[in-house]
CSV table of C-alpha atoms and ligand atoms in Angstrom, one decimal:
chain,number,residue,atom,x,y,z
A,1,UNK,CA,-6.7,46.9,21.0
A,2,UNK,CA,-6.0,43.3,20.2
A,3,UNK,CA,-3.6,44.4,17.6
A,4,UNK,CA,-1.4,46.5,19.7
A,5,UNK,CA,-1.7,43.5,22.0
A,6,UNK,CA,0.0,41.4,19.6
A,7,UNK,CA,2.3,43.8,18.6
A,8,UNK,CA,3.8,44.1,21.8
A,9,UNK,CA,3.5,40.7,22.5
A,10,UNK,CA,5.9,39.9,19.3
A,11,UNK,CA,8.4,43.0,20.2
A,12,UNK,CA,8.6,41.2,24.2
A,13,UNK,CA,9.1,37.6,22.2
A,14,UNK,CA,11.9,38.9,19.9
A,15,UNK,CA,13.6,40.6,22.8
A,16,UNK,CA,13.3,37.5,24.7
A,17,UNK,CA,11.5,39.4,27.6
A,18,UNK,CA,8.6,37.6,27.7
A,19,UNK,CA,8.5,33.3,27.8
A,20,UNK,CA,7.0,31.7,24.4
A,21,UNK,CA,3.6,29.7,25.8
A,22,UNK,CA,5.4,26.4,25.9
A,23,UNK,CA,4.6,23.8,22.8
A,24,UNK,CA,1.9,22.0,25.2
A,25,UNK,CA,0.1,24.4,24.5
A,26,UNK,CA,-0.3,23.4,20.9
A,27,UNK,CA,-1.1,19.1,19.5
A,28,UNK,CA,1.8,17.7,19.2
A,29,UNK,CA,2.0,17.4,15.3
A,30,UNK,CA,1.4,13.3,14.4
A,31,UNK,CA,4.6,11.4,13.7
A,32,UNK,CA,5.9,10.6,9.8
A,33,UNK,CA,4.6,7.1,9.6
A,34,UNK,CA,7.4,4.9,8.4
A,35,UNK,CA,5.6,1.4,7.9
A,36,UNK,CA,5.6,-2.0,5.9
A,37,UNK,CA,3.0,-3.2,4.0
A,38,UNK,CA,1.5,-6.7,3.2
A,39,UNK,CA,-1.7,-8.4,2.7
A,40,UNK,CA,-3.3,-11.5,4.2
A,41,UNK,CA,-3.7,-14.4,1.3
A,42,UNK,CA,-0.2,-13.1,-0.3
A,43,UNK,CA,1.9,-13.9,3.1
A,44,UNK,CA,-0.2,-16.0,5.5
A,45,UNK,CA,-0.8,-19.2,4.0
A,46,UNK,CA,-3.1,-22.4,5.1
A,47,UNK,CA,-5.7,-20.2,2.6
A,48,UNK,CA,-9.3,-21.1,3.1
A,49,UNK,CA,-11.5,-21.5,-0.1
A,50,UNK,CA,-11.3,-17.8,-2.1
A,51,UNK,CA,-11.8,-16.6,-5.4
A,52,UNK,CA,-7.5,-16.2,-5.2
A,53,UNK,CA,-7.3,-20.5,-3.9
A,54,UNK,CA,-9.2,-21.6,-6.9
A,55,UNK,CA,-6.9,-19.0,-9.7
A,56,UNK,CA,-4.1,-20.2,-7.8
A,57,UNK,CA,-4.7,-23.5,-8.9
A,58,UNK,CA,-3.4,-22.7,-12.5
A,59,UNK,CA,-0.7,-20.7,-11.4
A,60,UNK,CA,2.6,-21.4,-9.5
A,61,UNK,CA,1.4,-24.2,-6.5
A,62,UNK,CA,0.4,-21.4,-3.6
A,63,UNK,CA,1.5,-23.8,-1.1
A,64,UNK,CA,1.3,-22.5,2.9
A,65,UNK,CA,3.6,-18.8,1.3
A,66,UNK,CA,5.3,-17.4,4.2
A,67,UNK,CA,3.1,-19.2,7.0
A,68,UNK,CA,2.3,-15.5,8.4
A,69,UNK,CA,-0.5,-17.3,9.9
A,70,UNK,CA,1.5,-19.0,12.5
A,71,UNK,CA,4.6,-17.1,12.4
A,72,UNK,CA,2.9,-13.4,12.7
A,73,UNK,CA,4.4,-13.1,16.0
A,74,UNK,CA,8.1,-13.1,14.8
A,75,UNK,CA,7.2,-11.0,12.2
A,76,UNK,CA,5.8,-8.7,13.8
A,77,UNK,CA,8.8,-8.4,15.9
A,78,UNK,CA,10.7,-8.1,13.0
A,79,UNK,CA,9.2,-5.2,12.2
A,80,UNK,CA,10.1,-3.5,15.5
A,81,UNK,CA,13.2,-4.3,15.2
A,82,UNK,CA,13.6,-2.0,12.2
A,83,UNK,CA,11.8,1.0,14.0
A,84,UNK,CA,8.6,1.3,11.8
A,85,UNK,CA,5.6,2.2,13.5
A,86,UNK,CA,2.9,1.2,11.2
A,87,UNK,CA,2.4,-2.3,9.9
A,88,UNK,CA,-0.3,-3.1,7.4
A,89,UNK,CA,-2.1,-5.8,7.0
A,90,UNK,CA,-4.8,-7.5,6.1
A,91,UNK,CA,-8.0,-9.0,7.6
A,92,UNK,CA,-9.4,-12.0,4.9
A,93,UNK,CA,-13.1,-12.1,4.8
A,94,UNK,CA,-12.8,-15.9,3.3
A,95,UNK,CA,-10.8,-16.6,6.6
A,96,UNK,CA,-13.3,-15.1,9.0
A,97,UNK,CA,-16.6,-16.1,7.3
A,98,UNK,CA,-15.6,-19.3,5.6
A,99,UNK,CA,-19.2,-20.0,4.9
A,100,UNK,CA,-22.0,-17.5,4.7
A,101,UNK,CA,-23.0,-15.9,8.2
A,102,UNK,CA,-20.9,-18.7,9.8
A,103,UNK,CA,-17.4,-17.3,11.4
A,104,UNK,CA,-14.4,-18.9,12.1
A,105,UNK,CA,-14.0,-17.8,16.2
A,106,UNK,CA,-10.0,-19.2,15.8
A,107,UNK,CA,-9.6,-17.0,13.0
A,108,UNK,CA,-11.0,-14.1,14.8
A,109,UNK,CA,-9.1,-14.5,17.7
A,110,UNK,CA,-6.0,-14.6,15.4
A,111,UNK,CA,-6.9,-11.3,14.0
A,112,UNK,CA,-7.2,-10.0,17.8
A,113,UNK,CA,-4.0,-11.2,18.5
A,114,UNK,CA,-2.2,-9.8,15.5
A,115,UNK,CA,-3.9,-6.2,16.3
A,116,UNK,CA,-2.7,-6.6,20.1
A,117,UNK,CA,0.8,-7.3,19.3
A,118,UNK,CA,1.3,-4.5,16.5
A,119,UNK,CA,-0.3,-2.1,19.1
A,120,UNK,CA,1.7,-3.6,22.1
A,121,UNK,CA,4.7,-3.2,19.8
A,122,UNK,CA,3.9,0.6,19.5
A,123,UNK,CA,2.8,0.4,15.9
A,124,UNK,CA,-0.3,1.7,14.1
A,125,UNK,CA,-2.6,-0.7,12.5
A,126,UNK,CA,-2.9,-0.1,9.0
A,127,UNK,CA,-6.1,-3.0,8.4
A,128,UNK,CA,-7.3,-3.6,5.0
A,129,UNK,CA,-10.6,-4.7,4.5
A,130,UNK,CA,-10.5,-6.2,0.7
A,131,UNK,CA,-7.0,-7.0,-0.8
A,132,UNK,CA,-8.8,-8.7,-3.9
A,133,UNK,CA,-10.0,-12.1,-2.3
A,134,UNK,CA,-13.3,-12.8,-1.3
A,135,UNK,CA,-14.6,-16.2,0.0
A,136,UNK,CA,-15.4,-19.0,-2.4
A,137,UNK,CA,-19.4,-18.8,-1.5
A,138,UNK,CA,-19.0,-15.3,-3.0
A,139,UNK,CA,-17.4,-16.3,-5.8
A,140,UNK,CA,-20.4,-19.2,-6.5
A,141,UNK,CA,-22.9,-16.0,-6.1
A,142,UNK,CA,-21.5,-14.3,-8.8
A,143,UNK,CA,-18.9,-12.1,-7.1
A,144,UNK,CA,-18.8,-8.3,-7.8
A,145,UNK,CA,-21.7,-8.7,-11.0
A,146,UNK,CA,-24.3,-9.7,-8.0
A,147,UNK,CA,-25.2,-6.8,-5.9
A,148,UNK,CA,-26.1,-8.8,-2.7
A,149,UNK,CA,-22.5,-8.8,-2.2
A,150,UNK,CA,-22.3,-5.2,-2.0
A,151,UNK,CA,-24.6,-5.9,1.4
A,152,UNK,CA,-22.3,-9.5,2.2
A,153,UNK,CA,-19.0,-7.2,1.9
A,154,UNK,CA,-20.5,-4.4,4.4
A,155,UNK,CA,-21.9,-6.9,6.6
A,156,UNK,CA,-18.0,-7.9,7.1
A,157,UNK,CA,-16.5,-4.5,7.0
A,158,UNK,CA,-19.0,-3.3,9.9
A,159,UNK,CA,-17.9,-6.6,12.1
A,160,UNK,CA,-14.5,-6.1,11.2
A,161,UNK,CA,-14.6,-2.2,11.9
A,162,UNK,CA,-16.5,-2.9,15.1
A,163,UNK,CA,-14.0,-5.5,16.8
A,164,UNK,CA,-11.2,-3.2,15.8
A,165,UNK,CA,-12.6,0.4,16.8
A,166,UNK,CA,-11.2,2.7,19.0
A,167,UNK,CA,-7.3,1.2,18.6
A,168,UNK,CA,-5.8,3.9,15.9
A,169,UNK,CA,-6.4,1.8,12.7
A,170,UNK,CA,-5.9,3.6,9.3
A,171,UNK,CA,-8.6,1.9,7.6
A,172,UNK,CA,-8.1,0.8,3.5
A,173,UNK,CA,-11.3,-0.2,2.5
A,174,UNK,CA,-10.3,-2.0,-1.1
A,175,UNK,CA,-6.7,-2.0,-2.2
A,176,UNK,CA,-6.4,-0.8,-5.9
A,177,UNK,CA,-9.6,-0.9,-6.9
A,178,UNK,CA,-8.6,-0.2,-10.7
A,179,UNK,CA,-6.2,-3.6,-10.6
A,180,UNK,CA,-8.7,-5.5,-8.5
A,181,UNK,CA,-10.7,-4.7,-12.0
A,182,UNK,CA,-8.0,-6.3,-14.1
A,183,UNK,CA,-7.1,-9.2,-11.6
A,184,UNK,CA,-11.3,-10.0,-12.1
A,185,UNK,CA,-11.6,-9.6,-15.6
A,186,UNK,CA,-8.4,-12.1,-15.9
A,187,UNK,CA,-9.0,-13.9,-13.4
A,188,UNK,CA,-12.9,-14.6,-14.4
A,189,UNK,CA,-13.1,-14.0,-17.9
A,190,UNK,CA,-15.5,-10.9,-17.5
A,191,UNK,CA,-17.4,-9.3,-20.2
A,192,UNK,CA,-18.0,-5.7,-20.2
A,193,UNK,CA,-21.5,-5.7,-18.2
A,194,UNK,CA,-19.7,-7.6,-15.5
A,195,UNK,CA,-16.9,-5.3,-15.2
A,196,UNK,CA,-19.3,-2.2,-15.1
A,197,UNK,CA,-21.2,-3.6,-12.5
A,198,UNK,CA,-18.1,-4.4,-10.6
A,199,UNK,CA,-16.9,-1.2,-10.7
A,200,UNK,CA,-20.5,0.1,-9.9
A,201,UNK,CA,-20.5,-2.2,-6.8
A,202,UNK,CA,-17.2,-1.3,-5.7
A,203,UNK,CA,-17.4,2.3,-5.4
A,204,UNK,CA,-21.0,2.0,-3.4
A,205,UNK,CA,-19.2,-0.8,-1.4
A,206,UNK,CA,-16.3,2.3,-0.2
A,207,UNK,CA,-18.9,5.2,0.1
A,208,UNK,CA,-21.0,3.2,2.1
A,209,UNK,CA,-17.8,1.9,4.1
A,210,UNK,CA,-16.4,5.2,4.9
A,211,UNK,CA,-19.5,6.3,6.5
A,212,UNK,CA,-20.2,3.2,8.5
A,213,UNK,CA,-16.3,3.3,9.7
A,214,UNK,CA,-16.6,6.9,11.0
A,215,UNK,CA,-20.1,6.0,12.6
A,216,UNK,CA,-18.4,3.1,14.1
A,217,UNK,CA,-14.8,4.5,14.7
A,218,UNK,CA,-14.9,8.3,15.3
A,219,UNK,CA,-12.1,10.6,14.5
A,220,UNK,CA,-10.1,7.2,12.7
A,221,UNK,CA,-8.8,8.0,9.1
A,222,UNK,CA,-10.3,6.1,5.8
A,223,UNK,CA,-9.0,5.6,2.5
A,224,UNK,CA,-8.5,3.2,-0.7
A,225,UNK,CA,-5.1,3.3,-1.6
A,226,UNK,CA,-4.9,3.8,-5.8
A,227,UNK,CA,-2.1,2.3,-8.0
A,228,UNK,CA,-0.1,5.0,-9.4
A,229,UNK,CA,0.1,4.9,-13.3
A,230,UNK,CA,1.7,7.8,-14.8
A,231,UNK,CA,-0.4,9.9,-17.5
A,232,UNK,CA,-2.5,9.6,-19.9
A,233,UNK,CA,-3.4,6.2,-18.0
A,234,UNK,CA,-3.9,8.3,-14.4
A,235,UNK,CA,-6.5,9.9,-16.6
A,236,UNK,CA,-8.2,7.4,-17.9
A,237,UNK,CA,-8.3,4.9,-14.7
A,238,UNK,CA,-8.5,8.1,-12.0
A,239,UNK,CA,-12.4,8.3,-12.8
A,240,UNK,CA,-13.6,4.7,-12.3
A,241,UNK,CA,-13.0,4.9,-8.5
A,242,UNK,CA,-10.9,7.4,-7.1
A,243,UNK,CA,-12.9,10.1,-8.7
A,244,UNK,CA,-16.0,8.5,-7.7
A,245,UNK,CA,-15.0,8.3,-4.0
A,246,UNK,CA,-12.9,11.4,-3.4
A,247,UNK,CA,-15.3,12.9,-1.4
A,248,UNK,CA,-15.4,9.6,1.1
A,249,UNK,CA,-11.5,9.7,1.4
A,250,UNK,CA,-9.4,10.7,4.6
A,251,UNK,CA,-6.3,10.7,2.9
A,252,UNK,CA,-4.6,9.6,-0.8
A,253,UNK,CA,-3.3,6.2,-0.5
A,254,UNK,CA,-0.7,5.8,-3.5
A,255,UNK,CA,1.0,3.1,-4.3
A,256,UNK,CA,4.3,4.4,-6.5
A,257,UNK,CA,6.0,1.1,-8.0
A,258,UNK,CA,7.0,2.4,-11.5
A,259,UNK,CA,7.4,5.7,-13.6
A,260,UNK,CA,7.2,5.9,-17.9
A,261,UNK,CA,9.7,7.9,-19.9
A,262,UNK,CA,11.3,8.6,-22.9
A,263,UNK,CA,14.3,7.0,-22.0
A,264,UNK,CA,12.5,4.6,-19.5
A,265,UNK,CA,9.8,2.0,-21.4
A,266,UNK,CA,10.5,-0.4,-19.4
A,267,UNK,CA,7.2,-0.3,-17.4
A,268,UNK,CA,5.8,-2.4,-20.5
A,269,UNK,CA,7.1,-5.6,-18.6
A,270,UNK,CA,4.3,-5.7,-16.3
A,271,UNK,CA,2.5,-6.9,-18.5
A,272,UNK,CA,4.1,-10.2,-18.8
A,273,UNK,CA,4.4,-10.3,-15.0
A,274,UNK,CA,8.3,-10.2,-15.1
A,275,UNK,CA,8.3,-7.2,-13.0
A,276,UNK,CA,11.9,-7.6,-12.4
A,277,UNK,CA,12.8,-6.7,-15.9
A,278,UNK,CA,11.2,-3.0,-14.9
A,279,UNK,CA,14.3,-0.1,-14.8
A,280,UNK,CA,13.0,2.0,-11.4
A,281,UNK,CA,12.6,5.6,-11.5
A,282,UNK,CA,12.5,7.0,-8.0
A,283,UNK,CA,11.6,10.7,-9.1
A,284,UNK,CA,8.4,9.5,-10.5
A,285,UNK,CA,7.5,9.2,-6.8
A,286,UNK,CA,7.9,13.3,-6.7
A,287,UNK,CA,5.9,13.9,-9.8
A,288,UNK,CA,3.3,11.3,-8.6
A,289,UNK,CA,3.1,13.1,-5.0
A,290,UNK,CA,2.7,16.4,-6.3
A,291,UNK,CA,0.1,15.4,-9.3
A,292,UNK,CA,-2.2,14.3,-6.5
A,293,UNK,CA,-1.5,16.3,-4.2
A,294,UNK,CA,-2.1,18.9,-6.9
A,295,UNK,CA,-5.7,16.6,-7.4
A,296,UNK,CA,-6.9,16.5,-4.0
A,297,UNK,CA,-5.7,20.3,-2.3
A,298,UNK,CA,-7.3,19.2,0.5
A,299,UNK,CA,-6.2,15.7,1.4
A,300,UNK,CA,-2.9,14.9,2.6
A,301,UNK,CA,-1.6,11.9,1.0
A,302,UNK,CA,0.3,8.5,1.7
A,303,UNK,CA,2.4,6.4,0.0
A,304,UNK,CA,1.0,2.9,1.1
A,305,UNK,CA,2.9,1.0,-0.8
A,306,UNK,CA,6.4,1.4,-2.4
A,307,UNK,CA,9.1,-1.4,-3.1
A,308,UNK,CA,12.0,-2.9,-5.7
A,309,UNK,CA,10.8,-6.6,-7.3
A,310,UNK,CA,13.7,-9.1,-8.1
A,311,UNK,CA,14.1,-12.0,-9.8
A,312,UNK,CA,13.8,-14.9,-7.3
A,313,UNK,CA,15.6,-12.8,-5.2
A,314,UNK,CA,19.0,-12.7,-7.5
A,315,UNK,CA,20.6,-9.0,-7.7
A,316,UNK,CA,19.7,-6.9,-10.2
A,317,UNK,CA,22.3,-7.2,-13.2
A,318,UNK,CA,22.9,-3.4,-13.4
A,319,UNK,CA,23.7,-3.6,-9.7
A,320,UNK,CA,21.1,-1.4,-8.4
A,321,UNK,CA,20.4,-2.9,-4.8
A,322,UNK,CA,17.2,-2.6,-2.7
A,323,UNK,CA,18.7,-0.5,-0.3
A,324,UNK,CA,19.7,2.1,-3.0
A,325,UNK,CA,15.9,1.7,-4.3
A,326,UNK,CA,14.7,2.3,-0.7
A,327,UNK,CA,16.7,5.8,-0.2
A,328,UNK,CA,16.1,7.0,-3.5
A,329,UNK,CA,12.7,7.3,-3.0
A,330,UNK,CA,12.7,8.3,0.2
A,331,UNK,CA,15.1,11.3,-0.9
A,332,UNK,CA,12.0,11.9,-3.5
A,333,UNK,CA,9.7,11.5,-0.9
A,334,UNK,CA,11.6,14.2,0.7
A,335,UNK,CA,11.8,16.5,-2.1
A,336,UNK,CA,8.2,16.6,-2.2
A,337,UNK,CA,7.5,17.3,1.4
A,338,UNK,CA,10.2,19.8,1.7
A,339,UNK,CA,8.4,22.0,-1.4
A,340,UNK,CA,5.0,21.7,0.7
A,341,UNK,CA,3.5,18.4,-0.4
A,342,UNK,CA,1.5,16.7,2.8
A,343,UNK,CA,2.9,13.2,2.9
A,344,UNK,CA,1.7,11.7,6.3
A,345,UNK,CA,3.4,8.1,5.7
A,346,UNK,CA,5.4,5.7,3.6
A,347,UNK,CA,5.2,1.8,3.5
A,348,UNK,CA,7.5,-0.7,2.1
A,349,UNK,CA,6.2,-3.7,0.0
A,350,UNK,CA,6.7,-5.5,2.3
A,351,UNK,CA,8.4,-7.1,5.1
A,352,UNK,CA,8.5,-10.5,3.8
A,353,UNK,CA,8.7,-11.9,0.1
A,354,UNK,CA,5.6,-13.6,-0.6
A,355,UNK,CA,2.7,-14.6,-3.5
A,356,UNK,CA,3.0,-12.1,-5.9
A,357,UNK,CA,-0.7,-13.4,-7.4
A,358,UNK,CA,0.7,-16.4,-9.1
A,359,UNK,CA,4.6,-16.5,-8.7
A,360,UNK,CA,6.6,-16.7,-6.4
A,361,UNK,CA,9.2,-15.2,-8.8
A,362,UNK,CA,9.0,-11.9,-8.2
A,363,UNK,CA,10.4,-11.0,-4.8
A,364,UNK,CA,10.0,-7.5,-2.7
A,365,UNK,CA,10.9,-8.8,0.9
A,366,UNK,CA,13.3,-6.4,3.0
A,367,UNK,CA,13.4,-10.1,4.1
A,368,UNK,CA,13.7,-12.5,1.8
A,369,UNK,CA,12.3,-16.0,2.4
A,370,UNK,CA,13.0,-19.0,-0.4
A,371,UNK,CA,8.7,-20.4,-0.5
A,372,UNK,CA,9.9,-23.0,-2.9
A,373,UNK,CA,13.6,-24.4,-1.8
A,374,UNK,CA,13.2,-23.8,2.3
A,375,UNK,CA,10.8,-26.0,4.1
A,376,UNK,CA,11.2,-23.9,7.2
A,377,UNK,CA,11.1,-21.0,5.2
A,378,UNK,CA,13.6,-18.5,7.6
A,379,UNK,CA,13.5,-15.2,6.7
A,380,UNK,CA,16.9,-13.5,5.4
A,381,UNK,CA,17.7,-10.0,5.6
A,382,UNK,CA,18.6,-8.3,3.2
A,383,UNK,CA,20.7,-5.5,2.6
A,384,UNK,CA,17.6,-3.2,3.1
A,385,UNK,CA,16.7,-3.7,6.3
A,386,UNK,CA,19.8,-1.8,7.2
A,387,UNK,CA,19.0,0.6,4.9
A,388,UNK,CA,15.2,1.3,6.4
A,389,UNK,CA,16.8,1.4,10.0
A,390,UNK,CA,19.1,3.7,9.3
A,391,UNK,CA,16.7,5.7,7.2
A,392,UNK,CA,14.2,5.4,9.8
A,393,UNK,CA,16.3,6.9,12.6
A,394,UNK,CA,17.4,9.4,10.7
A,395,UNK,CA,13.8,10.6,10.0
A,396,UNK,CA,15.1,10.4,6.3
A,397,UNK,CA,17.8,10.3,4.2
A,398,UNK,CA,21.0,12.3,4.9
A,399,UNK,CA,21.0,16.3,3.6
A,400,UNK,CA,24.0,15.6,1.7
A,401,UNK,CA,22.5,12.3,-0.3
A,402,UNK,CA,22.9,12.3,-4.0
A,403,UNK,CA,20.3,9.4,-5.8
A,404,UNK,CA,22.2,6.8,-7.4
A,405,UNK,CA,19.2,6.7,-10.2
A,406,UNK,CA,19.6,9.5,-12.4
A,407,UNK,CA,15.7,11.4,-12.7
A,408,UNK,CA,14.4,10.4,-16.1
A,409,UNK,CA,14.4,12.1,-19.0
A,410,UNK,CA,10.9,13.4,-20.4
A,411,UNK,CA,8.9,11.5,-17.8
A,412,UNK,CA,5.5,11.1,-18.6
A,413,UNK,CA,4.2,12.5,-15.3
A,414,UNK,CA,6.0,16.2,-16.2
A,415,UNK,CA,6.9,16.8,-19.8
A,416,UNK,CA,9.2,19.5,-18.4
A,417,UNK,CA,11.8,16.9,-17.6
A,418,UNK,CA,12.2,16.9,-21.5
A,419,UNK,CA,14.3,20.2,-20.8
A,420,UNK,CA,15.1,20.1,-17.4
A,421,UNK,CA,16.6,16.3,-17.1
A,422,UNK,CA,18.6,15.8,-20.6
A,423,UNK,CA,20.4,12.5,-21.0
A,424,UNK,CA,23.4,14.1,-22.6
A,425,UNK,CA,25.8,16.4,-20.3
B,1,LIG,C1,-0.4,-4.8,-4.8
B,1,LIG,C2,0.4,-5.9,-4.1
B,1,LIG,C3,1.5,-6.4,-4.9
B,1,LIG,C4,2.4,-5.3,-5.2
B,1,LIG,C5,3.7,-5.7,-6.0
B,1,LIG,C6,0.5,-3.9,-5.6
B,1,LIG,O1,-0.2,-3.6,-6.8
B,1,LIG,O2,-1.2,-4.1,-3.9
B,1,LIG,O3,-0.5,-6.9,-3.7
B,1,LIG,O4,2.2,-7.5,-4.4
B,1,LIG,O5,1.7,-4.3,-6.0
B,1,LIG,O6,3.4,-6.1,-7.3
């Protein structure tokens, strides 16, 4: 009976004889978030003491970056203005609890007032808990090796989580945890114990996290956004956190910055730090989407993080411009979705230029902002900020758009681009 039911029900749809049950009927599917990413020591300056203060201190001079901490409300605006409706950003624990179990109430009430004004500006909070600085009193306990900071970091990540509830955030709980590792081992010499219990401590830190976050902030999304490095590294990183957490993730959080091919080495720059040197290859971002997606069936995935470094802001000598980075990948981006891939979001890194862990050299702003030359450090456009607008209005890039990057050829992420993509007509 409830066949035939159906049946007849379809024939009286097709013929248009009966009326569809209208679409309230149904949830309204969630919005594409279109966002910008950034993190608190990296743009909001006057930096209380931090494991990231005291490596600064041999690095380029840190001085007050971008001043997010006083100018959040213009920035904020900023990002209105160019239609995004996420903004991430981050909540520093060495800013909060400046001293152990003693918090900073002004600090605090900053952090309510950034959350109010994204929200009031009819963005989503994208909060992260840990973007690689802790407080200097951690640091003098031994950091990551001691596991009482396991408990320290929870402690802050349940106050956090707690003040915050109930608003909408997507909650990152450590960014790249695989380059956190690196920044740590550079930044404090560690031997091979210490990194092992780092890891260790990080991935009980997240599992324990996710579970306090949904306890504390039902139905809200959770995840650690990884750095996407393209085979045989994905391999080899993959299992010393993503693996170990993937059944306490919400959602993939990828960050896509840069593919590795044949005909594209380039990638090797990074790790002198002159990132500007790196040739971009957007259609890494489509192998990378549907390698995790691939991963992870069941999780729908987000591209947290994606942008174009220059050199102190200078154009790129083969002319590619930030804007043609931007749409390239988001024609990628598109590519993917269209052949079934779940993307639920993409950020740019970020709104602003700011400390790129030790140099203000290489700049990723959509605005760019001269730290070292401009005491009142305005923030420019630049020809992306267009570019995103337009993009984001559109929902995308147009049918019709051809990448100005051609895909690579042989790209480490799908060997089949050795056929498919030859560098010769
Ligand atoms: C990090 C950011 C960094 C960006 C650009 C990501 O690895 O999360 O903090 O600024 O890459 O290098």
């Amino acid at each position: 009976m409830p066949r035939t039911r159906a049946l007849l029900a379809s024939v009286l749809v097709g013929c248009g004889c009966l009326a569809v049950p209208d679409a309230a009927a149904a949830p309204d599917p969630e919005p594409f978030h279109w966002g910008v990413a950034s993190s608190g020591f990296q743009s909001e300056g006057s930096a209380p003491d931090s494991n990231w203060r005291r490596y600064a201190e041999t690095e380029e001079p840190y001085r007050n970056s971008v001043d997010f901490r006083h100018r959040y409300a213009a920035d904020i605006a900023l990002a209105k203005d160019l239609g995004v409706n996420t903004y991430r950003f981050g909540v520093e624990w060495a800013r909060i609890e400046p001293a152990k179990g003693r918090l900073d109430e002004t600090e605090l009430a900053y952090y309510d007032d950034v959350v109010r004004r994204v929200r009031a500006a009819g963005m989503t909070p994208m909060i992260t808990l840990d973007h690689w600085v802790y407080p200097g009193w951690v640091a003098d306990q031994g950091a990551w090796d001691n596991p009482a900071t396991v408990g320290d970091w929870l402690a802050n990540a349940r106050r956090v989580v707690g003040r915050y509830a109930h608003q909408g955030v997507l909650w990152i709980t450590f960014n790249e945890p695989v380059i956190y590792l690196q920044k740590e081992i550079s930044g404090r010499k560690l031997n091979p114990f210490q990194i092992a219990a780092m890891r260790q401590h990080l991935v009980a830190a997240h599992r324990n996290a996710y579970d306090e976050i949904h306890r504390l902030d039902p139905g809200s999304r959770v995840s650690s956004n990884l750095a996407y490095l393209p085979p045989p590294l994905q391999q080899l990183t993959d299992p010393l956190f993503t693996d170990a957490v993937a059944d306490k993730l919400d959602f993939v959080g990828l960050d896509y910055y840069y593919g590795l091919s044949l005909d594209n080495l380039t990638a090797i720059h990074g790790a002198t730090g002159e990132l500007w040197k790196i040739d971009p290859q957007p259609d890494g971002l489509y192998y990378a989407l549907r390698a995790y997606q691939r991963k992870f069936p069941r999780l729908p995935l987000y591209v947290v993080e994606n942008g174009m470094p220059t050199d102190d802001g200078k154009p790129r000598a083969d002319g590619y411009t930030r804007s043609d980075h931007l749409r390239d990948h988001v024609y990628w981006l598109r590519r993917a979705r269209d052949e079934g891939v779940n993307v639920l979001g993409y950020n740019y890194w970020s709104l602003t230029d700011n400390y790129e862990w030790g140099s203000y050299r290489p700049r990723f702003g959509l605005y760019t902002v001269d730290v070292a030359t401009d005491p009142a450090l305005t923030r420019r456009p630049t020809d992306a900020v267009d570019a995103y607008r337009r993009v984001i209005a559109d929902g995308g890039v147009p049918a019709d758009y051809t990448p100005v990057r051609r895909p690579a050829w042989c790209a480490f992420a799908d060997l089949r681009t050795c056929l498919a993509n030859l560098p010769w007509p």
